[in-house]
CSV table of C-alpha atoms in Angstrom, one decimal:
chain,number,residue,atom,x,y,z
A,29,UNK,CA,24.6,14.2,27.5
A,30,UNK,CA,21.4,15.8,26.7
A,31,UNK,CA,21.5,19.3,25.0
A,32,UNK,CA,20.6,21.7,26.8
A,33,UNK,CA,18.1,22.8,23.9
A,34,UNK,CA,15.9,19.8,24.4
A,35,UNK,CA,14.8,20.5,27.8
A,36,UNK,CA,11.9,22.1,28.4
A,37,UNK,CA,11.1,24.1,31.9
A,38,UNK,CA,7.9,22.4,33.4
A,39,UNK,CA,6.0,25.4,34.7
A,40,UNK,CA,5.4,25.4,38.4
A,41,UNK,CA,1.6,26.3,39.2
A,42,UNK,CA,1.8,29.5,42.0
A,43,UNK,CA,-1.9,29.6,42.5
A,44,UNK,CA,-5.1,27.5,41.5
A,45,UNK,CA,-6.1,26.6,38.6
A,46,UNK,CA,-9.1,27.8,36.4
A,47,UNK,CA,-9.0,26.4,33.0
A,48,UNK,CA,-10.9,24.9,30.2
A,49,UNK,CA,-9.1,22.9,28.1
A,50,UNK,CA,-10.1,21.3,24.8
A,51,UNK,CA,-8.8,17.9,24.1
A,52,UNK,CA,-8.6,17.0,20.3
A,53,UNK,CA,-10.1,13.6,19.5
A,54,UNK,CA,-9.4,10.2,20.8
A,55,UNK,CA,-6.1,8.4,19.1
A,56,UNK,CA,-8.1,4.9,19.6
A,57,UNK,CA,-11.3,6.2,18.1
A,58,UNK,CA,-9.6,7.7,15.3
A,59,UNK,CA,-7.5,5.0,14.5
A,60,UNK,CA,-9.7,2.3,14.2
A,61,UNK,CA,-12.2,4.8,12.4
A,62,UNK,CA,-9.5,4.9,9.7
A,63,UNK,CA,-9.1,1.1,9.7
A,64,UNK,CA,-13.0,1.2,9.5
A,65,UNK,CA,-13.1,3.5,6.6
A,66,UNK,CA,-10.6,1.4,4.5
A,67,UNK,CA,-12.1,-1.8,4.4
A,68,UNK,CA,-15.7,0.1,3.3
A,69,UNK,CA,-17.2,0.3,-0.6
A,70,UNK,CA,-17.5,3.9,-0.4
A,71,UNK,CA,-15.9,7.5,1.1
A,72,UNK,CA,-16.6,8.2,4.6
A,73,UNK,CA,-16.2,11.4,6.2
A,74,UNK,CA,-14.3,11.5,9.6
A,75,UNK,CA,-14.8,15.1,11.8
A,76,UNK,CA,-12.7,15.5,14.5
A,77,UNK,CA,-9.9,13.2,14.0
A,78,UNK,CA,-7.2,13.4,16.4
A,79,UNK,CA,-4.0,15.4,13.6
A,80,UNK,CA,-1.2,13.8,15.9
A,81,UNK,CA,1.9,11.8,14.5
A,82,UNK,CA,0.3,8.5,15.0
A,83,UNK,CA,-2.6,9.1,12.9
A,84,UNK,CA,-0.6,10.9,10.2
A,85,UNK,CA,1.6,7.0,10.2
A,86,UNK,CA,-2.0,5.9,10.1
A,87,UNK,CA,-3.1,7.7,7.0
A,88,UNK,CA,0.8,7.4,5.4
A,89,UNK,CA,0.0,3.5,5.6
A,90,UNK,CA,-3.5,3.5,4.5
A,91,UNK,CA,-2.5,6.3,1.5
A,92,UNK,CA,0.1,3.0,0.4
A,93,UNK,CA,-2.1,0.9,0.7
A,94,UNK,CA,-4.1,2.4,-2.0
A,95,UNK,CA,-6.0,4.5,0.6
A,96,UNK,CA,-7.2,7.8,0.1
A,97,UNK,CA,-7.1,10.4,2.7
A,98,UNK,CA,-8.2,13.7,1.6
A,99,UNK,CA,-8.1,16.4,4.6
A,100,UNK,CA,-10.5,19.2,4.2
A,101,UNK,CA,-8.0,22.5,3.7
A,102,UNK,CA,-10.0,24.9,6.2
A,103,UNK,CA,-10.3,22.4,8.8
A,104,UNK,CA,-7.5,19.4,9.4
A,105,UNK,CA,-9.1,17.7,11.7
A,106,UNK,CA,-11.9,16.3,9.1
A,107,UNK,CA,-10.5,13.8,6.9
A,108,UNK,CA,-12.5,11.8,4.2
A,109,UNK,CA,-11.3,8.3,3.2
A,110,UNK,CA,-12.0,6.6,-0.1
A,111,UNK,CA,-10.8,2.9,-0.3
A,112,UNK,CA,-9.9,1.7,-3.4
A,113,UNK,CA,-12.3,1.1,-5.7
A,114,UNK,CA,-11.3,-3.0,-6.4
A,115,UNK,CA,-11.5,-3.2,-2.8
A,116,UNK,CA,-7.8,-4.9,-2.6
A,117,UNK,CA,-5.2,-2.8,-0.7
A,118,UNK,CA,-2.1,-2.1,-2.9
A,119,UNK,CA,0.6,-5.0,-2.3
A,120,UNK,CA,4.6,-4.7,-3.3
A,121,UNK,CA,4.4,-1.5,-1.1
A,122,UNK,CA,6.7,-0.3,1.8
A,123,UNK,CA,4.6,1.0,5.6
A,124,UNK,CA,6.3,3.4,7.7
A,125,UNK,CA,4.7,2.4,11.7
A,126,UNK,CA,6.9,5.1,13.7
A,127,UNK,CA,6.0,3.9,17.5
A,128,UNK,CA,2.1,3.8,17.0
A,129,UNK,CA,1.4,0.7,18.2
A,130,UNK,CA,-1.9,1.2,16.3
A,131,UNK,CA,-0.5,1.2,13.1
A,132,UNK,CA,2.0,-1.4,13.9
A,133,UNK,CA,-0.8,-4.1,15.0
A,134,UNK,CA,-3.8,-2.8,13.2
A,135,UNK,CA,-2.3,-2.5,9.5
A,136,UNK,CA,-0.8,-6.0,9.0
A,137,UNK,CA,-4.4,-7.3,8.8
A,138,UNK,CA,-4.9,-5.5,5.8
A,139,UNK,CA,-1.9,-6.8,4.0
A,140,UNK,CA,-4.1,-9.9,4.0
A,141,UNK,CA,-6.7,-8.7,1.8
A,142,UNK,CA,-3.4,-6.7,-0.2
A,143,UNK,CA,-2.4,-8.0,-4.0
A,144,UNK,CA,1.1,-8.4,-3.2
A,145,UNK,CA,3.5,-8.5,-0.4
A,146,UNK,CA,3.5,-5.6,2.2
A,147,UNK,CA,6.8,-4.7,4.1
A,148,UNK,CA,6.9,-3.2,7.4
A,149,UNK,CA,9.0,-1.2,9.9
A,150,UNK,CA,9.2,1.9,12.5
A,151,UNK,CA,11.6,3.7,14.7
A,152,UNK,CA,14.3,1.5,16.2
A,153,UNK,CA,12.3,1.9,19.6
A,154,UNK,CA,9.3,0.2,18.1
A,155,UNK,CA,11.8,-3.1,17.4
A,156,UNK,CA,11.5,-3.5,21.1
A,157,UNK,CA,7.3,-3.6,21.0
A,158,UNK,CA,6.0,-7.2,21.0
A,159,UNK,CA,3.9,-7.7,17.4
A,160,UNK,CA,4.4,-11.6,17.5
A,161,UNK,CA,0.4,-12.8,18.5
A,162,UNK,CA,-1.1,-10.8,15.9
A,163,UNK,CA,1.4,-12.1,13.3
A,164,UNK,CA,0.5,-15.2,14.5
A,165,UNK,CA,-2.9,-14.9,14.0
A,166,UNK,CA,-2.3,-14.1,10.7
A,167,UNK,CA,0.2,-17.1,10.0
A,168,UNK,CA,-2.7,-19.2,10.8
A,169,UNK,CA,-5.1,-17.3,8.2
A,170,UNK,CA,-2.6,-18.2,5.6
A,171,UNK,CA,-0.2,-15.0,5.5
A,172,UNK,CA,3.5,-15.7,5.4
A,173,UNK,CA,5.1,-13.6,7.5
A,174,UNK,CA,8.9,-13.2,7.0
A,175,UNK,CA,11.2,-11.2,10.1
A,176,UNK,CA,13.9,-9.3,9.0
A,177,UNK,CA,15.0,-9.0,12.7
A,178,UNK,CA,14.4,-10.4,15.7
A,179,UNK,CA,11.1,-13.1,15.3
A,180,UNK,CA,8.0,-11.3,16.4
A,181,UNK,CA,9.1,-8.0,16.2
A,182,UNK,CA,9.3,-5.1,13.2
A,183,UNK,CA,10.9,-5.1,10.7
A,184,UNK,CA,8.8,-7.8,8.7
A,185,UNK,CA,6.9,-8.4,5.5
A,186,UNK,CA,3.6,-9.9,5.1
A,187,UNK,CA,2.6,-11.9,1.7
A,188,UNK,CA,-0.9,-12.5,1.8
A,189,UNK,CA,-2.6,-16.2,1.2
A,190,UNK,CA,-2.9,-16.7,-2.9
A,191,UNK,CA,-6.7,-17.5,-1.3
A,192,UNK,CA,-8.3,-16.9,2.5
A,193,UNK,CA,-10.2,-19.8,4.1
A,194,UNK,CA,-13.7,-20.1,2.7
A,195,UNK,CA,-14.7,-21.9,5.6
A,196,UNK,CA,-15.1,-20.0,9.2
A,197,UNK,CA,-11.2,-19.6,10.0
A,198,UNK,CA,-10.2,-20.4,13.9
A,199,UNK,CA,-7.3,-18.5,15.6
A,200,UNK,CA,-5.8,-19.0,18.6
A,201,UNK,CA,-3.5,-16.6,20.1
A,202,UNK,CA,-1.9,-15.4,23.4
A,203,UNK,CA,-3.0,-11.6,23.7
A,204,UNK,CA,-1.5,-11.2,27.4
A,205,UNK,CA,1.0,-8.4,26.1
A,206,UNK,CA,-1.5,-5.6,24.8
A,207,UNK,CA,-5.5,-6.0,24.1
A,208,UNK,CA,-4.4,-4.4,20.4
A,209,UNK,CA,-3.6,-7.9,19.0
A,210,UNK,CA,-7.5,-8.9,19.4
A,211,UNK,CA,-8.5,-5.7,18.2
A,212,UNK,CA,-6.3,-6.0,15.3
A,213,UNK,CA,-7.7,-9.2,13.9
A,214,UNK,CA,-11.4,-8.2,15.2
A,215,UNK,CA,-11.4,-5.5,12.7
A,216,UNK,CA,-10.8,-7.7,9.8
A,217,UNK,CA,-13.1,-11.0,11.0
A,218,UNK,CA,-15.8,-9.7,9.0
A,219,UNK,CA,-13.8,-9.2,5.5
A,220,UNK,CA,-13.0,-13.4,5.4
A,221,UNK,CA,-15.3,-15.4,3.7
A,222,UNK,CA,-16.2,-17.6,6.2
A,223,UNK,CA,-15.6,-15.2,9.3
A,224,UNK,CA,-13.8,-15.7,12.5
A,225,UNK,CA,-13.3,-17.0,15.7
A,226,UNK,CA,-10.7,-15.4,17.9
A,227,UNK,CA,-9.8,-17.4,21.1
A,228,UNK,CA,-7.1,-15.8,23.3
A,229,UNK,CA,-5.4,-18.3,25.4
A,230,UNK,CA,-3.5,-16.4,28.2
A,231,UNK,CA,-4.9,-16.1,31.9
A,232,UNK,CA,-5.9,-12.4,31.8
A,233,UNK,CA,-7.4,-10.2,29.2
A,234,UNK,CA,-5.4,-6.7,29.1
A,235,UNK,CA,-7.4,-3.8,28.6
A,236,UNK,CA,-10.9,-5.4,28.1
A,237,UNK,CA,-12.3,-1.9,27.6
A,238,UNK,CA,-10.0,-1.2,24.2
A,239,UNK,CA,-11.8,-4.2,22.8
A,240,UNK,CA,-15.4,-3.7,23.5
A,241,UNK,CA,-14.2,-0.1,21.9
A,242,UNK,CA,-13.3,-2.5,18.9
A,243,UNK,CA,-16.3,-4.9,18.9
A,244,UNK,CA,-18.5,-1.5,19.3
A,245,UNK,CA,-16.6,0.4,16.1
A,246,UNK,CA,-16.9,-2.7,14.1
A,247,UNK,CA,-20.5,-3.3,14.8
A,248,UNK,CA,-21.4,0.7,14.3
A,249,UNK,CA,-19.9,-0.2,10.4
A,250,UNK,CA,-22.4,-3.3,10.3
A,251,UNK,CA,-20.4,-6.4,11.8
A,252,UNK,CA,-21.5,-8.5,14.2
A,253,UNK,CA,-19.7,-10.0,16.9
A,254,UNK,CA,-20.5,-12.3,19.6
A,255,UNK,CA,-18.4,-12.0,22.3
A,256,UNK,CA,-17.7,-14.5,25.3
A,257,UNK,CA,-15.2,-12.5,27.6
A,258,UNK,CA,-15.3,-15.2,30.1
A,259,UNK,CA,-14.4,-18.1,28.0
A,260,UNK,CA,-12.1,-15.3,26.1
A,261,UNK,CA,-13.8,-16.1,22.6
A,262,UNK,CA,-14.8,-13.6,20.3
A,263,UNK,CA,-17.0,-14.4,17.3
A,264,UNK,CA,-17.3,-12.7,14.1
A,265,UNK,CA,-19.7,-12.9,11.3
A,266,UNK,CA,-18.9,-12.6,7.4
A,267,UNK,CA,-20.1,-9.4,6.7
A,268,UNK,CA,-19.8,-6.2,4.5
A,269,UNK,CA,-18.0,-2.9,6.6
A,270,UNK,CA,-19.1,0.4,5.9
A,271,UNK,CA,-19.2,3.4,8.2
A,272,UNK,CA,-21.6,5.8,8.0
A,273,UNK,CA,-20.6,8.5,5.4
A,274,UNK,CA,-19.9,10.7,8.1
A,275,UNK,CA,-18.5,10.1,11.9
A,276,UNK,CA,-17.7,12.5,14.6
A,277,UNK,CA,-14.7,11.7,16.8
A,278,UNK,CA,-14.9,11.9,20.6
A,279,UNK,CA,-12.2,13.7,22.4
A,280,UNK,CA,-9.2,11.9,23.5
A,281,UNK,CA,-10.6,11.1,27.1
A,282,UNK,CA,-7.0,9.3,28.2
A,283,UNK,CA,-5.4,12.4,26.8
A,284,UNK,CA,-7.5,14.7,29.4
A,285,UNK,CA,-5.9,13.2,32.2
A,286,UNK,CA,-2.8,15.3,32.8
A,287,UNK,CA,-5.1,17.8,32.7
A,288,UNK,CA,-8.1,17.1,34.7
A,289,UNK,CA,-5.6,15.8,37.4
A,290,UNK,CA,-3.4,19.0,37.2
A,291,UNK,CA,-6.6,20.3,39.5
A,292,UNK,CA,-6.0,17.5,42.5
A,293,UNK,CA,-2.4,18.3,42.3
A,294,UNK,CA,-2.7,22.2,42.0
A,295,UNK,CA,-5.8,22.6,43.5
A,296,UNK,CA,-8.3,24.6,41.2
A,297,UNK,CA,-10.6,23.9,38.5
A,298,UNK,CA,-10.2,22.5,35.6
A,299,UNK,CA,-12.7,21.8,32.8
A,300,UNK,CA,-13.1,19.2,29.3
A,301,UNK,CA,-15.8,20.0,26.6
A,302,UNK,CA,-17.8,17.6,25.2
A,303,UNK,CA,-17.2,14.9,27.6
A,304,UNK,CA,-19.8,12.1,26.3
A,305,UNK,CA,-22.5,10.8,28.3
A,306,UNK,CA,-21.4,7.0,27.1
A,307,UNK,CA,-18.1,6.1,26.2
A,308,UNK,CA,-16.4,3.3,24.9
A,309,UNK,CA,-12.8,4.8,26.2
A,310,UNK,CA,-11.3,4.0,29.0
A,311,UNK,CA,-10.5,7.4,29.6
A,312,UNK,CA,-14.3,7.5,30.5
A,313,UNK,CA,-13.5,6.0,34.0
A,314,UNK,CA,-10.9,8.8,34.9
A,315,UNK,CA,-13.4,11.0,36.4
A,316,UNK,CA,-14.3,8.2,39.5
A,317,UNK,CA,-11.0,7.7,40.0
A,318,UNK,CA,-10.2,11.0,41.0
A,319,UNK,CA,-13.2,11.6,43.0
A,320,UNK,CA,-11.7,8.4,44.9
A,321,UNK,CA,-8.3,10.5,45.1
A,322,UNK,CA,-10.3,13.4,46.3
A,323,UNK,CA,-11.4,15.1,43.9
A,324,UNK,CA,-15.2,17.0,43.3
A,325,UNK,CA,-16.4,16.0,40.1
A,326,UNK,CA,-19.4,17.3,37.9
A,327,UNK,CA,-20.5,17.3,34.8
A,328,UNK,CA,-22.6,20.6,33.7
A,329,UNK,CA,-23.9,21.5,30.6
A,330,UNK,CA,-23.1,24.7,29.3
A,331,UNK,CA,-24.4,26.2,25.9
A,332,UNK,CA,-25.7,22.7,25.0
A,333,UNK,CA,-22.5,21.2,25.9
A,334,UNK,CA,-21.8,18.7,28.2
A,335,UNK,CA,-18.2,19.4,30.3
A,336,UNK,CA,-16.5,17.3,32.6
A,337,UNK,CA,-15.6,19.6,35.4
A,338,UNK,CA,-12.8,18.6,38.4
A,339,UNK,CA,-12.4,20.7,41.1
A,340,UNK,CA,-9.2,20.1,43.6
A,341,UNK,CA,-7.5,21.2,46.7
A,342,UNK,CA,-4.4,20.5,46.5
A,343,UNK,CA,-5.0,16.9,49.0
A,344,UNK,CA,-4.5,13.7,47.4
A,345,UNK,CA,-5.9,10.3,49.1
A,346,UNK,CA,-4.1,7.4,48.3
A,347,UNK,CA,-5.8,4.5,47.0
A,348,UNK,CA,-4.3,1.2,48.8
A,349,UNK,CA,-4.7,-1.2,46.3
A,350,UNK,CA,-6.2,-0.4,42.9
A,351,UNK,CA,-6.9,-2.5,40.3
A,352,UNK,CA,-6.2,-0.7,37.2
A,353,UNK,CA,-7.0,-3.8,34.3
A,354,UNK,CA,-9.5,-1.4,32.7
A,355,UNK,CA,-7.8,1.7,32.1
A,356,UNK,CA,-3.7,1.2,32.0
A,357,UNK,CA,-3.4,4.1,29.3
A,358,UNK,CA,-4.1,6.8,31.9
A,359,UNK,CA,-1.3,4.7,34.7
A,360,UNK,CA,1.3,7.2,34.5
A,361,UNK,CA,-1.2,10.0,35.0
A,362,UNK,CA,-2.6,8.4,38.5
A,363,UNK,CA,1.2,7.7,39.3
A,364,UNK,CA,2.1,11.6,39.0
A,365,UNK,CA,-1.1,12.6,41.3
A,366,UNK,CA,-0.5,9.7,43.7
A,367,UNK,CA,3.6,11.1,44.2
A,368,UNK,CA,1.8,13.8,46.4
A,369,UNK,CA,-0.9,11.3,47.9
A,370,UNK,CA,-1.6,11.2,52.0
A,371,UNK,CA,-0.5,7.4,51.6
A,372,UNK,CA,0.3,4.3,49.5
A,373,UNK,CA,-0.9,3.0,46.5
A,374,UNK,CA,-0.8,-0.6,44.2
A,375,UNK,CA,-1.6,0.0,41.1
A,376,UNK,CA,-2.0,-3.4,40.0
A,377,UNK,CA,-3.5,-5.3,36.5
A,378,UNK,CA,-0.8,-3.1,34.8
A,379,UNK,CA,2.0,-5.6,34.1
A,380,UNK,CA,1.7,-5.1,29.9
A,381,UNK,CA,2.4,-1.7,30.6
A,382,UNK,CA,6.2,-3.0,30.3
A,383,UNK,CA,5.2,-3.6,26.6
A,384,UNK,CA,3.7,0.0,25.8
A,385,UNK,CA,6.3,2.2,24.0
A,386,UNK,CA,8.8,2.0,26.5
A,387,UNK,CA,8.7,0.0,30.3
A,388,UNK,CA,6.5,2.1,31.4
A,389,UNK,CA,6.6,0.6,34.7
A,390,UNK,CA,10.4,0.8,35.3
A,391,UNK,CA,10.5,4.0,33.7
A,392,UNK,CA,7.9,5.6,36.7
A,393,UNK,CA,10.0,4.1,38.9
A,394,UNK,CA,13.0,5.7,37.5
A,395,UNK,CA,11.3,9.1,37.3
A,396,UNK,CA,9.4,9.2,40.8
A,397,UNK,CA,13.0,8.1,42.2
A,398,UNK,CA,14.8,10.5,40.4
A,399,UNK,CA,12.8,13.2,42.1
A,400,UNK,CA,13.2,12.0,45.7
A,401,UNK,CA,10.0,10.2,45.8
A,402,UNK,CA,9.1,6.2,46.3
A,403,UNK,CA,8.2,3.8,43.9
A,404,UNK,CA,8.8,0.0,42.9
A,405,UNK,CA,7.5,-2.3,40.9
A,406,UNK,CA,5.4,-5.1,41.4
A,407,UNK,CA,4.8,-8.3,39.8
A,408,UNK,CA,1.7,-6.8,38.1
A,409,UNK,CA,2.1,-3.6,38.2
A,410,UNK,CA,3.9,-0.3,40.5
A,411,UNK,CA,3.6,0.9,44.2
A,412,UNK,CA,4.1,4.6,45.1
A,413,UNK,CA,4.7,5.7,48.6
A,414,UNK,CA,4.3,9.1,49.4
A,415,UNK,CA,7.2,11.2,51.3
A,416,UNK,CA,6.9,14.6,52.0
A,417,UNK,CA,6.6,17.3,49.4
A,418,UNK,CA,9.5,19.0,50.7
A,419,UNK,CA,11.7,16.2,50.5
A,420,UNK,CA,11.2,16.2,46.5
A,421,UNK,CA,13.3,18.2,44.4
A,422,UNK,CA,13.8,18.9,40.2
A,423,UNK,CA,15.7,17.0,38.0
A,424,UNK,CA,16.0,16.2,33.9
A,425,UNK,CA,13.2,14.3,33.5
A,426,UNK,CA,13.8,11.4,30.8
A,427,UNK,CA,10.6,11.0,28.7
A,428,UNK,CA,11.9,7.3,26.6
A,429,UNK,CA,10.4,8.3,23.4
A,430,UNK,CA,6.7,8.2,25.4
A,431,UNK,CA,4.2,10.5,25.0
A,432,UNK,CA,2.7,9.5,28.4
A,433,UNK,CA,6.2,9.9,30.2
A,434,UNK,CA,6.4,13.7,29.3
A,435,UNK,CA,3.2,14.7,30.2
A,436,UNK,CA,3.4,12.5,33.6
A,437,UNK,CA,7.0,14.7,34.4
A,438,UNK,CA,4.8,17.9,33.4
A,439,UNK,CA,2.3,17.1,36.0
A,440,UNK,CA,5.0,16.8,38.5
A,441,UNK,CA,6.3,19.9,37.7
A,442,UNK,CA,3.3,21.7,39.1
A,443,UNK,CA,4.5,21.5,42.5
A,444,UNK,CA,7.8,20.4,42.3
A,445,UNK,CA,10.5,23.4,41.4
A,446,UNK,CA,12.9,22.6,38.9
A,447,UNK,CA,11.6,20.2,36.8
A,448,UNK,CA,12.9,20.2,33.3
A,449,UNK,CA,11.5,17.6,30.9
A,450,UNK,CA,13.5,16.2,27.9
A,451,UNK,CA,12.0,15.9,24.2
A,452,UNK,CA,8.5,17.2,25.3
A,453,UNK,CA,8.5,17.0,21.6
A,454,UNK,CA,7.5,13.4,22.0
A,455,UNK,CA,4.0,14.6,23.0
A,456,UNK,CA,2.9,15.0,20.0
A,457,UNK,CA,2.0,11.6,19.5
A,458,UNK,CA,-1.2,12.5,20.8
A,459,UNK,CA,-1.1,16.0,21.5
A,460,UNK,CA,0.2,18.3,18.8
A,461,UNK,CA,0.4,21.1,21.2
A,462,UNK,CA,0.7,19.8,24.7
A,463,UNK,CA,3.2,22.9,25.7
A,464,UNK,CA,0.7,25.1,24.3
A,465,UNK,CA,-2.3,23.8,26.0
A,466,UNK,CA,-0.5,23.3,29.1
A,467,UNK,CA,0.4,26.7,29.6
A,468,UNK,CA,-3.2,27.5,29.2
A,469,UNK,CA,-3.9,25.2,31.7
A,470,UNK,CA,-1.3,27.6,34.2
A,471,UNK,CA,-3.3,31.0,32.9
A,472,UNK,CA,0.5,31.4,30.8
């Protein structure tokens, strides 16, 4: 049984919205900023880092690693990092990965450049996360890799090669379960001697935009990297990293989602500063899609800065079917805006979100259904059908230890009484005050 103490009461919205709402930076940027930042020659300054669990397990792992990361004590959200001075990470060391599936696939490449063996592990959710491909990878540049568990999965250690291939190294892997096993051996091509070529040999490539966010970041800290997405090869040059000494974080644009689709539920207007004119994030598609749902969207420039504004009435068009390959991330937001569409939706080209930090597709299914609504899944990915608003009724909404599952039962509980959500706590991932922010959203 759940105690009572760990539910929270998901405000219902009684009239339309009008809210601004500032999003902290992006988890994906700031992650593999860090990353970035360690395997430089000298301190870099990062302003605007997402402060959320995942990127404190970022900087806890980097710190053992012989890291430093000094946050500035008026403002938290800048962060300077210092690798160490010999440029080898510190081995013999124990890493701490929570559920951050950034740490958990983007740190194990460092252990290869580390002067000793590097142990890892995380919450006993994350022993359920799929880690085997990057380890893989890894195997093949000479790490040993030694499971203290199931194979493929945390807890493990990493003992890197007494020497890495001087000649350019080939890897081969099977990156169908989550686009961060490519990213996580992208961002270290450029530290071997010889460089790298990356093949990945499954059918489809998930979440093609996370890795040109990768091949981008890497290149903006000098690397080069060719990349052939049809052939699914990705080459990487021997080169030296190093940010610039400082970098400014974009806002989380995944993590605006609950918000900027609060307005097509609630009806209203609902605004994001410093929405970026390009983005690498996928998040940066969100606003088309819910001008296909029905939403007006604009983007006005107030005081020198650029806002993405979304303006709802409270009608949601469904979207038949949708391919969602590019932008999984922001799945269970769509799925809470499409429970009061006008009709169905597949979402589809979201099968690996049943490798994110729970099923995410069985869990939306388990949470639509739970409130009265209609939802299954499909081979690659989840159809809604809409019943009447009426007919949909509160509940205790489980959250699974996912960030993206409480905010998608918040969402619902804009027009659906008697929603309670359990460990909204787990929002913080991301969001270090999503209750806060959301109530701001309500005018609360």
């Amino acid at each position: 049984m759940t105690e009572q103490s760990n539910l929270w009461p998901a405000p219902l919205a009684d009239k339309p919205l009008d809210a601004t709402v500032t999003v902290p930076g992006s988890k994906s940027l700031s992650n593999r900023y860090l990353i970035l930042a360690a395997l430089g020659s000298r301190p870099v300054t990062l302003v605007g880092l997402l402060r959320s669990r995942d990127t404190d397990l970022m900087m806890g792992a980097l710190e053992a690693l012989g890291v430093r990361c000094e946050v500035d004590p008026q403002i938290d959200t800048t962060v300077t990092v210092t690798p160490p001075a010999s440029g080898r990470f510190h081995g013999n060391v124990d890493l701490f990965c929570g559920l951050a599936g950034t740490v958990m696939r983007f740190v194990p490449g460092l252990a290869l450049f580390a002067d000793g063996p590097v142990r890892f592990d995380g919450d006993e959710q994350a022993y359920a996360r799929p880690m085997k491909p990057v380890l893989d990878g890894l195997e093949q540049l000479g790490a040993t890799v030694e499971y203290r568990g199931e194979v493929g999965r945390l807890p493990f250690t990493i003992t890197p090669p007494a020497s890495l291939p001087g000649a350019q190294a080939e890897v081969s892997i099977d990156s169908s379960g989550s686009s961060q096993f490519i990213s996580g051996l992208l961002l270290i091509g450029s530290r071997l001697p010889g460089g790298l070529v990356l093949r990945h040999t499954g059918e489809k490539t998930p979440s093609l935009p996370h890795i040109r966010m990768t091949v981008a970041d890497v290149t903006g800290a000098g690397g080069a990297i060719e990349a052939d997405e049809s052939a699914r090869m990705w080459t990487v040059e021997s080169r030296a990293l190093q940010l610039p000494d400082k970098v400014t974080v974009e806002p989380d644009l995944s993590n605006a989602a609950p918000f900027l689709g609060a307005a097509l539920i609630a009806g209203g207007t609902v605004r994001v500063p410093h929405w970026p004119v390009e983005t690498t994030q996928p998040g940066g598609l969100l606003p088309g899609y819910l001008e296909h749902m029905g939403a007006k969207v604009s983007f006005p420039e107030i005081g020198g800065v650029r806002y993405c504004e979304v303006t709802g009435d409270g009608t949601v068009h469904g979207l038949g079917t949708f391919d969602l390959t590019a932008a999984g991330e922001i799945a269970p937001s769509l799925a809470a805006i499409l429970v009061f569409a006008d009709a169905p939706t597949d979402m589809v080209g979201i099968g690996h979100l049943r490798g994110h930090e729970t099923n995410r597709l069985a869990a939306l299914v388990n949470e639509i259904t739970r409130v009265g609504g209609k939802a299954e899944e499909l081979t690659d990915g989840l159809r809604i059908e809409p019943v009447p608003v009426g007919e949909l009724h509160g509940a205790d909404m489980e959250t699974y230890a996912d960030h993206r599952m409480a905010t998608f039962a918040a969402m619902l509980g804009l027009r659906i009484p008697g929603i309670q959500v359990i460990n909204v706590a787990t929002t913080r991932k991301t969001l270090p005050d999503f209750v806060g922010m959301w109530n701001g959203t309500l005018g609360e």
